[in-house]
Tab-separated table of C-alpha atoms in Angstrom:
chain	number	residue	atom	x	y	z
A	1	MET	CA	84.929	101.353	13.651
A	2	ALA	CA	87.121	98.345	13.112
A	3	GLY	CA	89.981	97.777	15.472
A	4	CYS	CA	91.930	95.293	17.525
A	5	GLN	CA	92.797	94.990	21.169
A	6	LEU	CA	96.010	93.668	22.662
A	7	VAL	CA	96.129	91.324	25.638
A	8	GLY	CA	99.614	90.150	26.567
A	9	ASN	CA	101.124	88.831	23.353
A	10	SER	CA	97.684	88.050	21.992
A	11	VAL	CA	95.289	90.202	20.016
A	12	PHE	CA	91.553	89.933	19.441
A	13	TYR	CA	89.862	91.704	16.572
A	14	GLY	CA	86.379	93.135	16.914
A	15	THR	CA	84.231	96.198	16.441
A	16	GLU	CA	84.501	99.220	18.715
A	17	ARG	CA	81.132	100.556	19.854
A	18	ARG	CA	81.193	103.794	21.781
A	19	ASN	CA	78.971	104.219	24.839
A	20	CYS	CA	78.396	100.483	24.877
A	21	HIS	CA	79.823	98.075	27.460
A	22	CYS	CA	78.808	94.807	25.880
A	23	GLN	CA	77.840	93.220	22.616
A	24	LEU	CA	75.203	90.635	21.838
A	25	VAL	CA	75.973	88.122	19.148
A	26	LYS	CA	73.451	85.440	18.219
A	27	PHE	CA	74.279	82.101	16.662
A	28	SER	CA	72.280	79.010	15.944
A	29	GLY	CA	73.265	77.590	19.313
A	30	VAL	CA	73.316	80.108	22.176
A	31	PRO	CA	73.250	83.913	22.436
A	32	LEU	CA	76.681	85.192	23.423
A	33	PHE	CA	77.421	88.243	25.565
A	34	TYR	CA	81.029	89.314	25.844
A	35	PRO	CA	82.488	92.431	27.497
A	36	LEU	CA	84.901	94.715	25.689
A	37	LEU	CA	88.257	94.693	27.427
A	38	ASN	CA	89.273	97.926	29.094
A	39	VAL	CA	92.530	98.309	27.153
A	40	PRO	CA	93.470	100.788	24.433
A	41	LEU	CA	93.175	99.945	20.771
A	42	THR	CA	96.502	99.301	19.078
A	43	LYS	CA	97.586	100.617	15.694
A	44	ILE	CA	97.396	97.143	14.159
A	45	SER	CA	94.791	97.048	11.395
A	46	ALA	CA	92.728	93.939	10.808
A	47	SER	CA	90.024	92.704	8.515
A	48	LEU	CA	86.752	91.836	10.247
A	49	SER	CA	85.828	89.424	7.489
A	50	ASN	CA	85.339	85.788	8.424
A	51	GLU	CA	87.008	84.811	5.139
A	52	GLY	CA	90.581	85.339	6.268
A	53	PRO	CA	92.801	86.001	9.277
A	54	PRO	CA	94.680	89.240	10.012
A	55	ASP	CA	97.794	89.800	7.921
A	56	GLY	CA	100.925	87.990	9.037
A	57	TYR	CA	99.174	85.174	10.901
A	58	ARG	CA	98.507	81.581	9.940
A	59	LYS	CA	94.824	80.671	9.625
A	60	ASN	CA	93.867	78.321	12.432
A	61	VAL	CA	90.748	76.940	14.099
A	62	GLY	CA	90.207	76.161	17.768
A	63	ILE	CA	87.691	73.740	19.216
A	64	CYS	CA	86.005	74.106	22.603
A	65	LEU	CA	84.309	70.738	23.165
A	66	VAL	CA	82.003	70.471	26.179
A	67	ASN	CA	80.244	67.477	27.669
A	68	PRO	CA	76.690	67.475	29.083
A	69	SER	CA	78.109	68.526	32.478
A	70	LYS	CA	79.485	71.724	30.877
A	71	LYS	CA	83.097	70.611	31.310
A	72	ILE	CA	85.662	71.262	28.604
A	73	PHE	CA	87.803	68.702	26.808
A	74	THR	CA	91.532	69.304	27.264
A	75	ALA	CA	94.553	67.188	26.374
A	76	SER	CA	98.253	67.250	27.242
A	77	ARG	CA	100.975	67.323	24.603
A	78	ILE	CA	103.205	64.292	24.274
A	79	TYR	CA	106.462	66.202	24.721
A	80	ILE	CA	105.365	69.050	27.012
A	81	PRO	CA	104.748	67.723	30.559
A	82	ASN	CA	101.867	69.216	32.536
A	83	THR	CA	100.752	71.481	29.674
A	84	TRP	CA	97.163	71.084	28.544
A	85	GLN	CA	95.225	72.610	25.674
A	86	MET	CA	92.009	72.455	23.680
A	87	PRO	CA	92.173	70.940	20.176
A	88	GLN	CA	93.250	73.232	17.356
A	89	GLY	CA	94.811	73.097	13.913
A	90	GLY	CA	95.464	74.831	10.614
A	91	ALA	CA	92.691	75.447	8.092
A	92	ASN	CA	93.357	74.631	4.458
A	93	LYS	CA	93.024	77.258	1.749
A	94	GLY	CA	89.366	77.676	0.841
A	95	GLU	CA	88.222	75.241	3.535
A	96	ASP	CA	85.031	76.093	5.423
A	97	LEU	CA	86.164	76.965	8.942
A	98	ARG	CA	83.478	75.020	10.775
A	99	LYS	CA	84.267	71.953	8.689
A	100	ALA	CA	87.961	72.521	9.387
A	101	ALA	CA	87.189	72.521	13.113
A	102	MET	CA	85.307	69.226	12.828
A	103	ARG	CA	88.156	67.750	10.782
A	104	GLU	CA	90.780	68.791	13.329
A	105	LEU	CA	88.650	67.431	16.169
A	106	ARG	CA	88.398	64.086	14.398
A	107	GLU	CA	92.095	63.971	13.495
A	108	GLU	CA	93.294	64.790	17.004
A	109	THR	CA	90.713	63.082	19.231
A	110	GLY	CA	88.782	60.625	17.073
A	111	VAL	CA	85.553	62.441	18.014
A	112	THR	CA	82.842	62.638	15.363
A	113	SER	CA	79.812	62.871	17.676
A	114	ALA	CA	79.737	66.631	18.177
A	115	GLU	CA	76.930	69.166	17.829
A	116	PHE	CA	77.755	72.719	16.759
A	117	LEU	CA	76.662	75.345	19.299
A	118	ALA	CA	78.400	78.627	18.504
A	119	GLU	CA	81.237	80.412	16.751
A	120	ALA	CA	83.362	83.226	18.187
A	121	PRO	CA	82.597	86.453	16.291
A	122	TYR	CA	86.199	87.545	15.784
A	123	TRP	CA	89.721	86.307	15.161
A	124	LEU	CA	92.068	85.790	18.111
A	125	THR	CA	95.826	85.762	17.619
A	126	TYR	CA	98.890	84.703	19.519
A	127	ASP	CA	102.555	85.059	18.564
A	128	PHE	CA	104.831	82.063	18.272
A	129	PRO	CA	107.552	81.779	20.912
A	130	ILE	CA	110.776	83.230	19.542
A	131	LYS	CA	112.633	79.920	19.904
A	132	VAL	CA	110.357	78.101	17.459
A	133	LYS	CA	109.142	80.890	15.176
A	134	ASP	CA	112.057	80.615	12.724
A	135	LYS	CA	111.932	76.821	12.675
A	136	LEU	CA	108.218	76.777	11.907
A	137	ASN	CA	108.535	79.323	9.122
A	138	ARG	CA	111.415	77.392	7.541
A	139	ARG	CA	109.314	74.241	7.667
A	140	TRP	CA	106.280	75.908	6.123
A	141	GLY	CA	108.149	78.263	3.800
A	142	THR	CA	106.317	81.217	5.360
A	143	ASN	CA	106.924	84.288	7.476
A	144	TYR	CA	104.159	84.074	10.060
A	145	LYS	CA	104.190	86.036	13.323
A	146	GLY	CA	101.902	83.501	14.918
A	147	GLN	CA	98.448	82.036	14.512
A	148	ALA	CA	95.040	83.660	14.050
A	149	GLN	CA	92.209	81.498	15.312
A	150	LYS	CA	88.465	81.275	14.861
A	151	TRP	CA	86.982	79.343	17.759
A	152	PHE	CA	84.005	77.004	17.684
A	153	LEU	CA	81.917	75.605	20.516
A	154	PHE	CA	80.701	72.017	20.147
A	155	LYS	CA	78.758	69.735	22.462
A	156	PHE	CA	80.029	66.159	22.773
A	157	THR	CA	77.104	63.814	22.094
A	158	GLY	CA	78.884	60.460	21.994
A	159	ASN	CA	80.264	57.974	24.505
A	160	GLU	CA	83.717	58.431	26.008
A	161	GLU	CA	84.870	55.225	24.322
A	162	GLU	CA	84.811	57.240	21.097
A	163	ILE	CA	87.619	59.509	22.314
A	164	ASN	CA	90.904	58.236	20.901
A	165	LEU	CA	94.073	60.342	21.027
A	166	LEU	CA	95.478	58.393	18.099
A	167	GLY	CA	92.850	60.235	16.094
A	168	ASP	CA	91.521	58.890	12.835
A	169	GLY	CA	94.948	57.676	11.719
A	170	SER	CA	95.469	60.421	9.133
A	171	GLU	CA	97.955	62.410	11.255
A	172	LYS	CA	100.621	61.727	13.859
A	173	PRO	CA	99.236	61.765	17.415
A	174	GLU	CA	99.869	64.937	19.414
A	175	PHE	CA	98.380	64.148	22.825
A	176	LYS	CA	98.985	61.571	25.552
A	177	GLU	CA	96.277	62.369	28.142
A	178	TRP	CA	92.851	63.969	28.211
A	179	SER	CA	90.384	65.180	30.792
A	180	TRP	CA	87.146	67.139	31.222
A	181	ARG	CA	87.892	70.355	33.099
A	182	LEU	CA	86.256	73.507	34.414
A	183	PRO	CA	86.870	76.731	32.445
A	184	GLU	CA	89.242	78.198	35.026
A	185	GLN	CA	91.296	75.008	34.977
A	186	VAL	CA	91.586	75.159	31.200
A	187	VAL	CA	93.227	78.582	31.459
A	188	GLU	CA	95.375	77.656	34.433
A	189	LEU	CA	96.903	74.599	32.727
A	190	ALA	CA	97.493	76.237	29.339
A	191	VAL	CA	100.945	77.293	28.161
A	192	ASP	CA	101.560	80.963	29.005
A	193	PHE	CA	101.460	82.374	25.475
A	194	LYS	CA	97.990	80.898	24.897
A	195	LYS	CA	96.406	81.982	28.195
A	196	PRO	CA	95.088	85.380	26.952
A	197	VAL	CA	93.413	83.701	23.974
A	198	TYR	CA	91.871	81.040	26.203
A	199	GLU	CA	90.568	83.686	28.591
A	200	GLN	CA	88.823	85.477	25.723
A	201	VAL	CA	87.434	82.262	24.219
A	202	LEU	CA	85.893	81.256	27.519
A	203	LYS	CA	84.455	84.741	28.045
A	204	VAL	CA	82.769	84.566	24.655
A	205	PHE	CA	81.284	81.152	25.405
A	206	SER	CA	80.653	81.838	29.110
A	207	PRO	CA	76.822	82.002	28.853
A	208	TYR	CA	76.832	78.354	27.894
A	209	PHE	CA	78.985	77.334	30.861
A	210	SER	CA	77.094	79.482	33.382
A	211	SER	CA	73.619	78.416	32.284
A	212	ASP	CA	73.590	75.577	34.779
A	213	GLY	CA	74.897	77.363	37.852
A	214	ASP	CA	72.977	75.239	40.338
A	215	LYS	CA	74.525	72.091	38.958
A	216	GLU	CA	77.996	73.638	39.073
A	217	GLN	CA	77.623	74.348	42.781
A	218	CYS	CA	76.950	70.675	43.388
A	219	LEU	CA	80.238	69.464	41.911
A	220	THR	CA	82.312	67.253	44.186
A	221	LYS	CA	85.784	68.271	45.357
A	222	ASN	CA	87.348	65.690	43.037
A	223	GLU	CA	85.433	67.121	40.055
A	224	ARG	CA	86.530	70.659	40.910
A	225	ASN	CA	90.148	69.460	40.901
A	226	GLY	CA	89.800	68.227	37.337
A	227	GLY	CA	88.140	64.863	37.771
A	228	LYS	CA	89.397	61.903	35.802
A	229	ILE	CA	92.556	61.953	33.713
A	230	HIS	CA	92.653	59.576	30.768
A	231	LYS	CA	95.812	58.256	29.106
A	232	GLN	CA	95.669	56.775	25.631
A	233	THR	CA	96.984	53.345	24.688
A	234	THR	CA	97.728	52.210	21.152
A	235	LYS	CA	94.491	50.212	21.172
A	236	ARG	CA	91.226	52.094	20.799
A	237	SER	CA	89.347	50.259	23.525
A	238	SER	CA	92.106	49.581	26.068
A	239	THR	CA	90.653	51.550	28.969
A	240	LYS	CA	91.133	50.566	32.583
A	241	ASN	CA	91.164	52.147	35.999
A	242	LYS	CA	94.442	52.699	37.774
A	243	PRO	CA	95.113	53.987	41.307
A	244	ASN	CA	95.961	57.670	40.963
A	245	GLY	CA	93.925	59.568	43.481
A	246	GLY	CA	90.752	58.018	42.150
A	247	LYS	CA	91.523	59.121	38.594
A	248	LYS	CA	90.748	57.059	35.536
A	249	ILE	CA	93.801	56.533	33.331
A	250	HIS	CA	94.292	55.850	29.612
A	251	LYS	CA	97.942	55.872	28.527
A	252	GLN	CA	99.361	56.971	25.170
A	253	THR	CA	102.281	54.730	24.190
A	254	LYS	CA	102.614	55.436	20.474
A	255	ARG	CA	104.945	58.418	19.998
A	256	CYS	CA	105.753	60.697	17.125
A	257	SER	CA	109.060	62.379	16.376
A	258	THR	CA	109.036	66.132	15.958
A	259	SER	CA	110.960	68.771	17.869
A	260	LEU	CA	108.097	71.240	17.617
A	261	GLN	CA	105.296	69.233	19.213
A	262	GLY	CA	103.404	71.339	21.725
A	263	GLN	CA	104.684	74.689	20.485
A	264	VAL	CA	101.815	75.595	18.159
């Protein structure tokens, strides 16, 4: 029976299975277990097809990029202080969603060395904040409630010098800092209206993060607090250490002008 479940202002769409407390979904990367949330189904109908998002939401892809230490790539928006997020972006009409995720990753972070691990089995949605909803729809000529996302898990296989918040030059930069963080930190630092989606994404991909529990227990205090923070400069290779509690800094100096940065 198809249905959707509401968490805060976010909805995830899946399949209800009675007398079953979990579902097993296998992908080419890792097997994924995820629990069904103990909340009632809403009356919102949704297509379970991977070909399109639920009605009224903009098609979007999210990227969970992890390094060999099972930490997650996060970046802070240029105009929203102390707000961090995983890469994401709109998918073009007819575009393969996994390819769209790789494209967005390249455009926003410069990363091309990434190995596909898994795909979330359902769409996740969040509503736009009221203050920016009308502005976004006027800009796009649409009437979206918010964004519907398919999430992809990738493993970073390159060197950190490859990470460049100026992206590949095809789009205006969106981020000024980046860091590898633990799953709980990713949720904690996210903007409020995205937290429920992030919680679900990390539950879906949790077997990958928990597969190296012994190593996790050996993390240093500094690593548990987020580790190194990197700020982007206008030059690709201008990386240097600065005194900031032992954190490595790369600063973003090139700015872009848009009143809606960080809202979507």
